[in-house]
Amino acid sequence: MPGHDHPKRRIRRARITAILLVLLVVVPGLVLGWMAIQATGREEAVIEKQLRTALLAEVTPAADRVAALLTELAAELSSAAPDSVAAVTPAPDAAIPALAVWADSTRLIGIPFLFQRSTARFLWPAEQASVLPESEASFLDLNLDFFQDRKSVEVYQNVAIEYADQMEKKGKSAETVSEVDSKAARRQQALSDFENDAQFREKLYDEAERSGKNVPERAEKTLGRREDEAVAVPSPSRDRRTAVRPPSPFVTESLRFSQIVRGADQGWIPRLIDDRLELLFWKKVGPDRILGCSVDEGALRDRILAVLPVARNEARVLVVLDGSGRPIFDPASGQAPSWRIPFVSREISEFLPRWTVAAYLTDPGVIADRARTRSLAIGLLVGVLVVSIMAGGFAVSWMLRSELRLAEQKTTFVANVSHELKTPLTSIRLLSEMLRDGRHQDEAKRRQYLDIVVSEAERLTRLINNVLDFSRQHREERQYVRRRVDLVELAREILESQQVRLEHQGFTVESVFDTPAAPVLADPEAIKQAILNLLSNAEKYSPGEKWIRFGLRVDREDAVLSVADHGIGIRPLDAQRIFDEFYRADDSLTASVRGTGLGLTLSRRIAQDHGGTINYSPNEPEGSRFELRLPLNSVEDPDA
Ligand code: ADP
């Protein structure tokens, strides 16, 4: 039964609890705090990543929208294309008016062309014409060799999308109704895999390289090399952010015109010439002819802007950047710090090489700001948490410690009380037996024994009162029966009752009463109890020189009663605590002097309840001196 636990076991259990508390609460609390503080250091990176993800979620659909626009434009150009030019044979001149009508039908068409495959000649713009407008001349300059298969161009391919489409072809038989959806989903999946999975990326790049395609500079490899070579080349990316930009999914392949148009009916051919985009649309008309046009860049920009206007809110600006990294339309606010370094960007389509949809932060300091606020909040929270954990820990361990001390004190208390009761009882029994048996006929001796019996009985009463008072005090206020008492008289009475016994034990008792009377308003029984406690202590703690001085004087408004001895005295450290409940300077069970640790506590309480004090001071040259101070009562007794 836990209630009947041995105190020693309880004490050990309390110790273990304290150690566990430190191990399980304080240590983890500190570790937690430390980790949280470490984490706040990474806060900026975390916020940057969150922002990046959020903005990519805006940028990706925007890029997809522009890519879809190109498909729409191809369809538009194709449906307006004059199929009649196929039939016009052999005179090319007859086709020209139809081409002109087509070219006028939309602003998108820059220079229309008609190419005859069998002869590898342009029917329009006329190669042999003596005077060609400059634009047409430069079109031919640029494209003649290419159309005649004497020169190849770099064709862009999105490796991720190609991979997704291949996978789809392989699993085609299993495909069901939701083909379009799953196609888009597959592509999306492949793109995000490409971006997030370096291994997958490398695999696609390697495959592309093996089939003779040109792979863009590899970010990871470049970084690795740079580390090894330490200082070899000046860093190509001045800004950290360009380095972390996801690598391009676009690879290029050198193809000739005939290779490009093989296996398709129409399409786009983008060419980058000095960072400028030359976008060609082509469509097969008839078995031998290819109709097409160069796309007017201005018109193209307008169409893109129509589906994707510059989007701005307080946090970011979304724009389309052309192949040279300039916005296709400058929002002219000048707020975006530099068009060169977007916060996130995504390439649009293989037909718009190097064109991107990009997002800029309107306030580049926003990350640091947010990180600071968040770190501060986390720091504060952790601080509060750690402080409360510590405070809780200390409170609990403090409580445990005082519980522990109390448990120890109670153990000794019980043993001490029984012992203290036994001592006077033994002598009362011994002396009364002697008196009963009539062994001493000497009247004076008999009288002395009787005095001692009375005195011991008084001591017993005092002891029992101490314990009773103490237990009562915890339940209710002590009730005093106050009346006007002459302290001199009371002191004499006490002295008389104790003197015989004390002297019998070998004490020299001096009494110095400096005042004829000291009237106080008090409960005489309570005051007597307090004085007896002091006397009993002087007796108990004087193992060597047995000397007690009992004094009474008047100091201004107070009656001062003092008890001094030449006993063991009290160390300054203990002197501050001897008035505490259960406190004993030597509280071991083997202590030579037994006691309850309650005497001084009760005496002080009694003194205070009477408006007085009780104080300790060392006695010169050795021993202790206690002073009980009570206010004098000059008024007449109300009951008298
Ligand atoms: P106790 O029953 O232990 O005497 P007290 O409350 O009367 O309890 O005293 C508290 C402690 O003060 C004692 O245990 C003892 O250590 C110390 N003390 C009290 N009076 C004296 C004295 N006259 N001389 C030396 N030590 C004393």
XYZ file of C-alpha atoms and ligand atoms in Angstrom:
667
model
C 0.000 0.000 0.000
C 1.517 3.299 -1.040
C 0.107 5.092 1.980
C 2.115 2.846 4.273
C 5.289 3.079 2.257
C 8.449 3.168 4.174
C 9.616 6.790 4.247
C 13.078 5.782 3.049
C 11.543 4.194 -0.006
C 9.423 7.272 -0.579
C 12.484 9.450 -0.369
C 14.306 7.296 -2.878
C 11.310 7.437 -5.181
C 11.234 11.227 -4.958
C 14.930 11.332 -5.864
C 14.370 9.146 -8.905
C 11.461 11.354 -9.939
C 13.675 14.412 -9.731
C 16.338 12.798 -11.901
C 13.706 11.651 -14.406
C 12.293 15.157 -14.471
C 15.647 16.574 -15.450
C 16.220 13.870 -18.039
C 12.758 13.886 -19.588
C 11.720 17.513 -19.309
C 14.605 19.880 -18.856
C 17.063 18.233 -21.235
C 14.553 17.746 -24.085
C 13.332 21.303 -23.467
C 16.820 22.646 -23.964
C 17.425 20.464 -27.032
C 14.106 21.581 -28.500
C 14.986 25.204 -27.957
C 18.378 24.724 -29.526
C 16.894 22.962 -32.547
C 14.243 25.626 -33.019
C 16.880 28.320 -32.942
C 18.906 26.386 -35.518
C 15.756 26.075 -37.635
C 15.143 29.812 -37.671
C 18.482 30.130 -39.432
C 17.089 28.110 -42.331
C 13.831 30.038 -42.355
C 14.865 32.222 -45.285
C 15.549 29.230 -47.510
C 12.263 27.646 -46.510
C 10.266 30.779 -47.312
C 12.104 31.209 -50.590
C 11.223 27.656 -51.542
C 7.565 28.149 -50.586
C 7.374 31.319 -52.649
C 9.048 29.603 -55.552
C 6.547 26.761 -55.457
C 3.622 29.158 -55.211
C 4.835 31.263 -58.116
C 5.689 28.242 -60.249
C 2.087 27.156 -59.804
C 1.115 30.430 -61.491
C 3.848 30.466 -64.087
C 3.368 26.917 -65.368
C -0.259 27.269 -66.537
C 0.622 30.630 -68.055
C 3.409 29.020 -70.078
C 1.025 26.257 -71.109
C -1.458 28.880 -72.232
C 1.108 30.498 -74.524
C 2.137 27.099 -75.893
C -1.504 26.358 -76.648
C -1.776 29.696 -78.404
C 0.855 28.580 -80.923
C -1.243 25.550 -81.812
C -4.228 27.839 -82.252
C -2.222 30.203 -84.454
C -1.066 27.317 -86.651
C -4.653 26.213 -87.076
C -5.681 29.755 -87.883
C -2.983 30.226 -90.513
C -3.658 26.822 -91.966
C -7.383 27.286 -92.347
C -6.925 30.621 -94.089
C -4.201 29.270 -96.378
C -5.155 29.274 -100.043
C -5.096 25.634 -101.062
C -5.627 26.803 -104.626
C -1.912 27.541 -104.989
C -1.297 23.812 -105.165
C -3.213 23.516 -108.384
C -1.696 26.454 -110.150
C 0.755 24.753 -112.454
C 3.166 25.492 -113.738
C 2.979 29.278 -113.832
C 3.860 30.603 -110.409
C 2.574 34.055 -111.234
C -0.956 32.789 -111.006
C -0.402 31.900 -107.364
C 0.771 35.316 -106.318
C -2.589 37.033 -105.976
C -3.857 34.203 -103.767
C -0.746 34.531 -101.578
C -1.269 38.242 -101.343
C -4.859 37.769 -100.256
C -3.702 35.300 -97.603
C -0.979 37.640 -96.402
C -3.455 40.466 -96.096
C -5.897 38.348 -94.176
C -3.874 38.515 -90.942
C -1.255 40.691 -89.400
C 0.580 37.545 -88.311
C 1.983 36.899 -91.741
C 5.256 38.643 -92.347
C 6.462 37.310 -95.669
C 4.476 34.561 -97.384
C 6.348 31.957 -99.367
C 5.637 29.169 -101.791
C 8.271 26.498 -102.231
C 8.456 23.916 -104.954
C 10.052 20.743 -103.597
C 10.827 18.960 -106.847
C 12.886 21.871 -108.142
C 13.967 23.069 -104.685
C 12.998 26.585 -105.735
C 10.946 29.325 -104.193
C 8.097 30.265 -106.478
C 7.651 33.186 -104.151
C 9.489 35.324 -103.180
C 10.797 35.186 -106.726
C 14.462 34.263 -106.605
C 15.222 35.631 -110.023
C 13.440 38.926 -109.673
C 15.820 41.739 -110.447
C 14.498 44.089 -107.836
C 13.217 42.575 -104.646
C 12.004 44.515 -101.632
C 14.621 44.392 -98.926
C 12.598 42.240 -96.554
C 11.999 39.581 -99.170
C 15.619 39.637 -100.202
C 16.756 39.059 -96.660
C 14.155 36.286 -96.267
C 15.730 34.489 -99.187
C 19.197 35.191 -97.872
C 18.273 33.587 -94.635
C 16.312 30.635 -95.878
C 17.383 29.609 -99.351
C 20.278 27.390 -98.366
C 18.195 25.847 -95.615
C 15.189 25.093 -97.826
C 17.519 23.593 -100.410
C 18.908 21.241 -97.749
C 22.359 22.699 -97.980
C 22.197 23.948 -94.434
C 20.524 22.590 -91.374
C 18.918 24.411 -88.470
C 18.697 23.655 -84.785
C 15.291 22.227 -84.014
C 14.113 22.343 -80.440
C 12.497 19.466 -78.623
C 11.127 19.155 -75.151
C 12.677 15.905 -73.902
C 10.202 15.495 -71.083
C 7.173 15.857 -73.298
C 8.705 13.627 -75.918
C 9.304 11.002 -73.263
C 5.697 11.284 -72.073
C 4.398 10.923 -75.621
C 6.601 7.903 -76.261
C 5.342 6.244 -73.129
C 1.848 6.923 -74.287
C 2.519 5.346 -77.661
C 3.859 2.228 -75.985
C 0.812 1.862 -73.795
C -1.610 2.985 -76.482
C -3.658 -0.227 -76.657
C -4.705 0.170 -73.051
C -5.817 3.746 -73.621
C -9.458 4.570 -72.995
C -11.776 7.514 -73.534
C -9.946 9.916 -71.283
C -7.027 9.990 -73.683
C -6.708 13.744 -73.901
C -6.806 14.247 -70.176
C -4.296 11.567 -69.505
C -2.049 12.940 -72.224
C -1.963 16.335 -70.576
C -1.523 14.706 -67.203
C 1.310 12.527 -68.483
C 3.091 15.512 -69.943
C 2.651 17.476 -66.761
C 3.983 14.569 -64.738
C 6.982 14.156 -67.007
C 7.765 17.870 -66.796
C 7.625 17.950 -63.025
C 9.673 14.753 -62.802
C 12.200 16.329 -65.089
C 12.412 19.349 -62.851
C 12.580 17.581 -59.510
C 14.347 14.336 -60.241
C 17.953 14.870 -61.234
C 18.385 11.219 -62.108
C 15.437 11.224 -64.476
C 16.757 14.408 -66.023
C 20.185 12.905 -66.569
C 18.622 9.844 -68.130
C 16.659 11.903 -70.645
C 19.672 14.071 -71.380
C 21.820 10.987 -71.897
C 19.269 9.438 -74.222
C 19.060 12.686 -76.166
C 22.824 12.891 -76.414
C 23.043 9.295 -77.607
C 20.647 10.048 -80.448
C 22.843 12.925 -81.549
C 21.000 15.840 -79.988
C 22.551 18.831 -78.306
C 21.882 19.046 -74.631
C 21.940 22.426 -72.864
C 24.632 23.099 -70.356
C 24.016 20.883 -67.352
C 23.607 22.830 -64.194
C 24.592 20.029 -61.804
C 27.646 18.939 -63.702
C 28.775 22.475 -64.173
C 28.475 23.126 -60.476
C 30.401 19.979 -59.609
C 33.182 20.822 -61.984
C 33.443 24.315 -60.674
C 33.993 23.018 -57.182
C 36.817 20.737 -58.271
C 38.602 23.332 -60.338
C 38.170 25.929 -57.667
C 39.113 29.139 -59.506
C 39.434 28.092 -63.130
C 36.720 30.200 -64.762
C 34.899 33.279 -63.593
C 31.478 32.167 -62.487
C 29.083 32.445 -65.410
C 26.111 33.153 -63.181
C 26.558 36.338 -61.295
C 23.421 35.771 -59.345
C 22.798 32.802 -57.100
C 19.260 32.549 -58.401
C 20.226 31.868 -61.981
C 22.252 28.922 -60.744
C 19.274 27.303 -59.089
C 17.011 27.846 -62.094
C 15.768 24.457 -63.233
C 17.691 23.173 -66.230
C 16.037 23.441 -69.581
C 14.037 20.476 -70.842
C 14.824 21.590 -74.375
C 17.402 19.814 -76.467
C 18.262 20.684 -80.035
C 18.926 18.635 -83.100
C 20.458 19.778 -86.342
C 17.977 18.987 -89.064
C 17.628 19.824 -92.683
C 14.412 21.161 -94.155
C 13.440 17.903 -95.827
C 13.860 16.063 -92.545
C 11.676 18.520 -90.713
C 8.750 18.420 -93.101
C 8.873 14.664 -93.486
C 5.968 12.957 -91.781
C 3.890 16.064 -91.048
C 1.483 18.256 -92.940
C 2.226 21.535 -91.311
C 4.287 23.009 -88.540
C 6.501 25.661 -87.091
C 10.189 26.168 -87.606
C 11.727 28.571 -85.143
C 15.165 29.946 -85.884
C 17.251 32.022 -83.598
C 19.251 34.537 -85.482
C 21.361 36.822 -83.312
C 18.978 36.285 -80.425
C 16.080 37.254 -82.652
C 13.302 34.804 -83.296
C 12.484 33.992 -86.890
C 9.377 31.875 -86.717
C 8.300 30.130 -89.911
C 4.956 28.530 -90.517
C 4.750 25.890 -93.219
C 2.006 23.779 -94.714
C 2.113 21.154 -97.459
C -0.232 22.043 -100.299
C -0.463 19.479 -103.032
C 2.180 16.811 -103.485
C 4.995 19.116 -104.473
C 4.511 22.478 -102.864
C 4.949 23.959 -99.465
C 3.179 27.138 -98.542
C 4.204 29.174 -95.575
C 5.182 32.449 -94.074
C 7.476 34.091 -91.656
C 5.593 35.312 -88.631
C 5.517 39.007 -87.894
C 7.097 39.337 -84.497
C 5.118 42.370 -83.474
C 1.844 40.657 -84.272
C 2.955 37.558 -82.433
C 3.770 39.606 -79.325
C 0.378 41.243 -79.483
C -1.376 37.910 -79.693
C 0.597 36.577 -76.749
C -0.193 39.676 -74.732
C -3.847 39.224 -75.587
C -3.927 35.828 -73.894
C -1.429 36.717 -71.188
C -1.441 40.360 -70.217
C 1.234 41.487 -67.820
C -0.153 40.370 -64.497
C 0.737 42.305 -61.444
C -0.320 42.211 -57.829
C 1.388 43.578 -54.711
C 3.645 40.574 -54.465
C 4.722 39.739 -57.994
C 4.739 40.573 -61.704
C 4.147 37.896 -64.336
C 5.574 38.596 -67.790
C 6.625 36.781 -70.934
C 10.309 37.181 -71.747
C 11.582 36.804 -75.283
C 14.654 34.880 -76.374
C 16.992 37.639 -75.283
C 15.396 37.833 -71.855
C 13.460 41.048 -72.368
C 9.799 41.343 -71.473
C 7.656 41.297 -74.618
C 5.875 44.208 -73.147
C 7.444 46.422 -70.529
C 4.883 47.322 -67.893
C 6.818 50.604 -67.747
C 6.487 50.848 -64.021
C 10.180 50.340 -63.540
C 9.457 48.500 -60.333
C 10.863 45.161 -61.315
C 14.521 45.608 -60.369
C 16.091 43.707 -63.217
C 14.491 41.809 -66.060
C 17.553 39.669 -66.294
C 16.977 37.686 -63.128
C 13.448 36.474 -62.622
C 12.505 34.850 -59.346
C 11.017 31.868 -61.168
C 10.638 31.222 -64.866
C 9.515 28.478 -67.182
C 10.314 27.898 -70.823
C 7.240 27.972 -73.004
C 7.495 25.776 -76.018
C 9.894 24.208 -78.476
C 8.541 26.696 -81.039
C 9.530 29.693 -78.928
C 13.063 28.706 -77.927
C 14.343 30.487 -74.851
C 11.091 32.367 -74.432
C 9.867 32.114 -70.897
C 7.037 33.094 -68.627
C 8.711 34.678 -65.655
C 7.670 35.931 -62.253
C 9.388 38.752 -60.405
C 8.950 39.736 -56.814
C 7.839 43.335 -56.548
C 9.739 43.587 -53.282
C 12.939 41.541 -53.258
C 13.271 42.154 -49.521
C 10.045 40.296 -48.851
C 11.773 36.984 -48.154
C 14.173 38.415 -45.632
C 11.300 40.355 -44.028
C 9.066 37.341 -43.732
C 11.938 35.204 -42.500
C 12.746 37.787 -39.867
C 9.138 37.985 -38.669
C 8.816 34.242 -38.600
C 12.148 33.730 -36.851
C 11.138 36.300 -34.302
C 7.823 34.573 -33.684
C 9.482 31.177 -33.447
C 12.211 32.557 -31.227
C 9.667 34.123 -28.928
C 7.546 31.002 -28.770
C 10.542 28.830 -28.099
C 11.755 31.267 -25.493
C 8.430 31.198 -23.700
C 8.274 27.429 -24.029
C 11.765 26.841 -22.708
C 11.300 29.299 -19.880
C 8.037 27.681 -18.856
C 9.514 24.201 -19.119
C 12.421 25.309 -16.973
C 10.199 27.136 -14.518
C 7.881 24.136 -14.334
C 10.825 21.831 -13.877
C 12.293 23.926 -11.132
C 8.928 24.366 -9.431
C 8.348 20.633 -9.445
C 11.844 19.831 -8.235
C 11.587 22.505 -5.571
C 8.298 21.020 -4.440
C 9.828 17.574 -4.489
C 12.740 18.796 -2.435
C 10.540 20.292 0.239
C 8.333 17.196 0.181
C 11.455 15.169 0.664
C 12.638 17.267 3.561
C 9.220 17.153 5.164
C 9.111 13.389 4.791
C 12.511 13.118 6.445
C 11.490 15.492 9.216
C 8.292 13.607 9.891
C 10.208 10.367 10.243
C 12.432 11.787 12.913
C 9.559 13.742 14.460
C 7.620 10.640 15.449
C 10.683 8.975 16.927
C 11.621 12.143 18.787
C 8.196 12.791 20.264
C 7.985 9.310 21.735
C 11.446 9.644 23.131
C 10.770 13.048 24.640
C 7.602 11.783 26.267
C 9.407 8.803 27.706
C 12.108 10.736 29.571
C 9.879 12.667 31.995
C 7.523 9.684 32.296
C 10.366 7.452 33.414
C 11.485 9.801 36.129
C 7.896 10.434 37.295
C 7.371 6.712 37.593
C 10.676 6.124 39.371
C 10.179 8.885 41.929
C 6.511 8.098 42.640
C 7.389 4.423 43.174
C 10.074 5.437 45.624
C 7.619 7.691 47.467
C 4.968 4.971 47.538
C 7.358 2.424 48.904
C 8.265 4.937 51.644
C 11.988 4.327 51.207
C 12.796 7.926 52.207
C 11.592 9.039 55.594
C 13.326 12.409 55.330
C 10.554 14.966 54.829
C 12.808 17.405 52.946
C 13.892 14.705 50.506
C 10.306 13.581 49.950
C 9.339 17.142 49.251
C 12.176 17.530 46.732
C 11.054 14.367 44.934
C 7.492 15.577 44.803
C 8.696 18.896 43.340
C 10.546 17.015 40.670
C 7.506 14.875 39.910
C 5.396 18.012 39.493
C 8.064 19.633 37.370
C 8.377 16.584 35.136
C 4.593 16.421 34.813
C 4.676 20.059 33.738
C 7.321 19.264 31.152
C 5.151 16.438 29.898
C 2.161 18.731 29.642
C 4.239 21.278 27.762
C 5.419 18.639 25.317
C 1.962 17.307 24.686
C 0.671 20.869 24.377
C 3.330 21.616 21.800
C 2.258 18.728 19.635
C -1.442 19.349 20.164
C -1.115 23.077 19.514
C 0.800 22.420 16.402
C -1.758 20.038 14.954
C -4.563 22.349 16.048
C -2.913 25.350 14.480
C -3.168 23.767 11.094
C -6.909 23.562 11.489
C -7.967 26.690 13.322
C -6.800 29.892 14.950
C -5.640 29.364 18.482
C -8.016 30.858 21.028
C -6.295 32.713 23.877
C -7.845 33.566 27.192
C -6.213 36.932 27.779
C -6.026 38.709 31.065
C -3.745 41.086 32.837
C -0.744 39.114 34.041
C 2.334 40.218 35.932
C 5.220 38.678 34.040
C 7.451 38.893 37.121
C 5.032 36.742 39.041
C 4.619 34.288 36.201
C 8.386 33.995 35.731
C 8.909 33.374 39.462
C 6.271 30.656 39.403
C 7.919 28.908 36.482
C 11.344 29.212 38.038
C 10.131 27.731 41.306
C 8.544 24.791 39.589
C 11.675 24.027 37.536
C 14.504 25.077 39.821
C 14.578 21.954 41.999
C 14.645 19.635 39.074
C 17.262 21.690 37.237
C 19.516 21.910 40.250
C 19.010 18.234 40.835
C 20.479 17.740 37.381
C 23.463 19.891 38.273
C 22.400 23.229 36.809
C 23.359 26.562 38.262
C 20.287 28.721 37.796
C 20.755 32.489 38.048
C 17.762 34.766 38.010
C 18.034 38.498 37.475
C 14.759 40.352 37.778
C 15.406 44.072 37.167
C 11.841 45.199 37.614
C 9.365 44.877 40.456
C 6.416 44.313 38.122
C 5.807 43.839 34.396
C 2.113 43.811 33.625
C 1.122 42.376 30.253
C -2.203 41.447 28.677
C -1.791 37.772 27.900
C -2.928 34.189 28.130
C -0.761 32.987 31.043
C -0.896 29.326 29.953
C 0.376 30.180 26.466
C 3.136 32.463 27.760
C 4.142 29.813 30.242
C 4.358 27.274 27.447
C 6.635 29.593 25.456
C 8.936 30.272 28.425
C 9.080 26.575 29.334
C 10.122 25.807 25.771
C 13.036 28.242 26.099
C 14.061 26.827 29.454
C 13.799 23.268 28.239
C 16.025 24.094 25.246
C 18.650 25.732 27.491
C 18.585 22.563 29.543
C 18.695 20.176 26.599
C 21.461 21.897 24.668
C 23.888 22.325 27.570
C 25.829 19.073 27.699
C 28.932 20.686 29.232
C 28.680 23.650 31.498
C 25.276 23.536 33.142
C 24.365 27.150 33.662
C 21.186 29.043 33.008
C 20.481 32.713 33.502
C 16.842 33.653 33.657
C 16.303 37.400 33.342
C 13.485 39.905 33.214
C 13.706 43.629 32.574
C 11.686 46.466 31.160
C 12.902 48.063 27.954
C 10.871 51.190 27.066
C 7.358 49.865 26.289
C 8.305 46.187 26.476
C 8.819 43.553 29.069
C 11.879 41.520 28.038
C 12.323 38.005 29.356
C 15.612 36.289 28.553
C 16.968 32.783 28.861
C 20.728 32.349 28.378
C 22.937 29.307 28.603
C 26.554 28.232 28.126
C 25.569 25.321 25.932
C 26.479 24.311 22.408
C 25.106 27.476 20.804
C 23.724 27.784 17.297
C 25.638 28.179 14.052
C 24.729 31.398 12.174
C 23.426 29.307 9.278
C 20.996 27.432 11.531
C 20.072 30.541 13.492
C 17.998 31.790 10.562
C 15.921 28.633 10.475
C 15.466 27.380 14.016
C 12.037 29.030 14.151
C 10.845 27.022 11.105
C 8.496 24.100 11.603
C 10.329 20.848 12.359
C 13.691 22.496 11.843
C 16.438 21.079 14.022
C 20.142 21.847 13.783
C 20.910 18.181 14.245
C 17.984 16.230 12.912
C 19.522 12.791 12.647
C 17.917 9.913 14.460
C 21.234 9.383 16.204
C 21.291 12.954 17.508
C 22.318 13.060 21.157
C 19.485 15.457 21.997
C 15.966 14.586 20.986
C 13.342 17.168 20.083
C 10.349 17.813 17.872
C 11.528 20.943 16.100
C 8.262 22.590 17.107
C 9.107 24.334 20.384
C 10.537 27.546 18.927
C 7.956 27.625 16.142
C 5.130 27.629 18.665
C 6.882 30.016 21.033
C 7.361 32.564 18.285
C 3.741 32.154 17.169
C 2.566 32.754 20.726
C 4.798 35.834 21.071
C 3.522 37.255 17.799
C -0.094 36.560 18.694
C 0.534 38.689 21.753
C 2.025 41.534 19.721
C 5.540 40.572 20.731
C 8.649 38.912 19.330
C 11.129 36.218 20.154
C 14.746 36.477 19.047
C 17.948 34.556 19.223
C 21.412 35.999 19.788
C 24.651 34.231 20.630
C 25.573 34.388 24.289
C 29.072 35.617 25.229
C 31.463 33.857 25.432
C 29.495 30.781 24.450
C 25.997 29.406 24.325
C 22.696 30.876 23.299
C 20.438 33.647 24.415
C 16.747 33.936 23.629
C 14.693 37.040 24.297
C 10.922 37.099 24.573
C 9.523 40.602 24.189
C 5.948 41.460 25.114
C 4.338 44.914 25.112
C 3.670 46.239 28.599
C 0.065 46.786 29.511
C -0.264 50.066 31.410
C -4.048 50.137 31.298
C -6.011 48.588 34.139
C -7.358 45.090 33.594
C -10.821 45.465 32.023
C -12.111 42.487 34.055
C -10.631 43.643 37.348
P 13.614 21.012 19.510
O 12.475 20.220 19.979
O 14.421 20.320 18.484
O 14.438 21.589 20.601
P 12.957 23.764 18.957
O 12.013 24.375 18.000
O 12.754 24.083 20.393
O 12.930 22.209 18.691
O 14.392 24.201 18.605
C 14.807 24.131 17.248
C 16.302 23.905 17.144
O 16.986 25.078 17.598
C 16.828 22.822 18.038
O 16.735 21.558 17.427
C 18.249 23.217 18.280
O 19.039 22.799 17.221
C 18.192 24.714 18.226
N 18.170 25.298 19.608
C 17.092 25.784 20.250
N 17.446 26.283 21.456
C 18.776 26.088 21.575
C 19.755 26.376 22.606
N 19.397 26.969 23.756
N 21.045 26.060 22.379
C 21.392 25.471 21.228
N 20.535 25.168 20.216
C 19.237 25.473 20.403
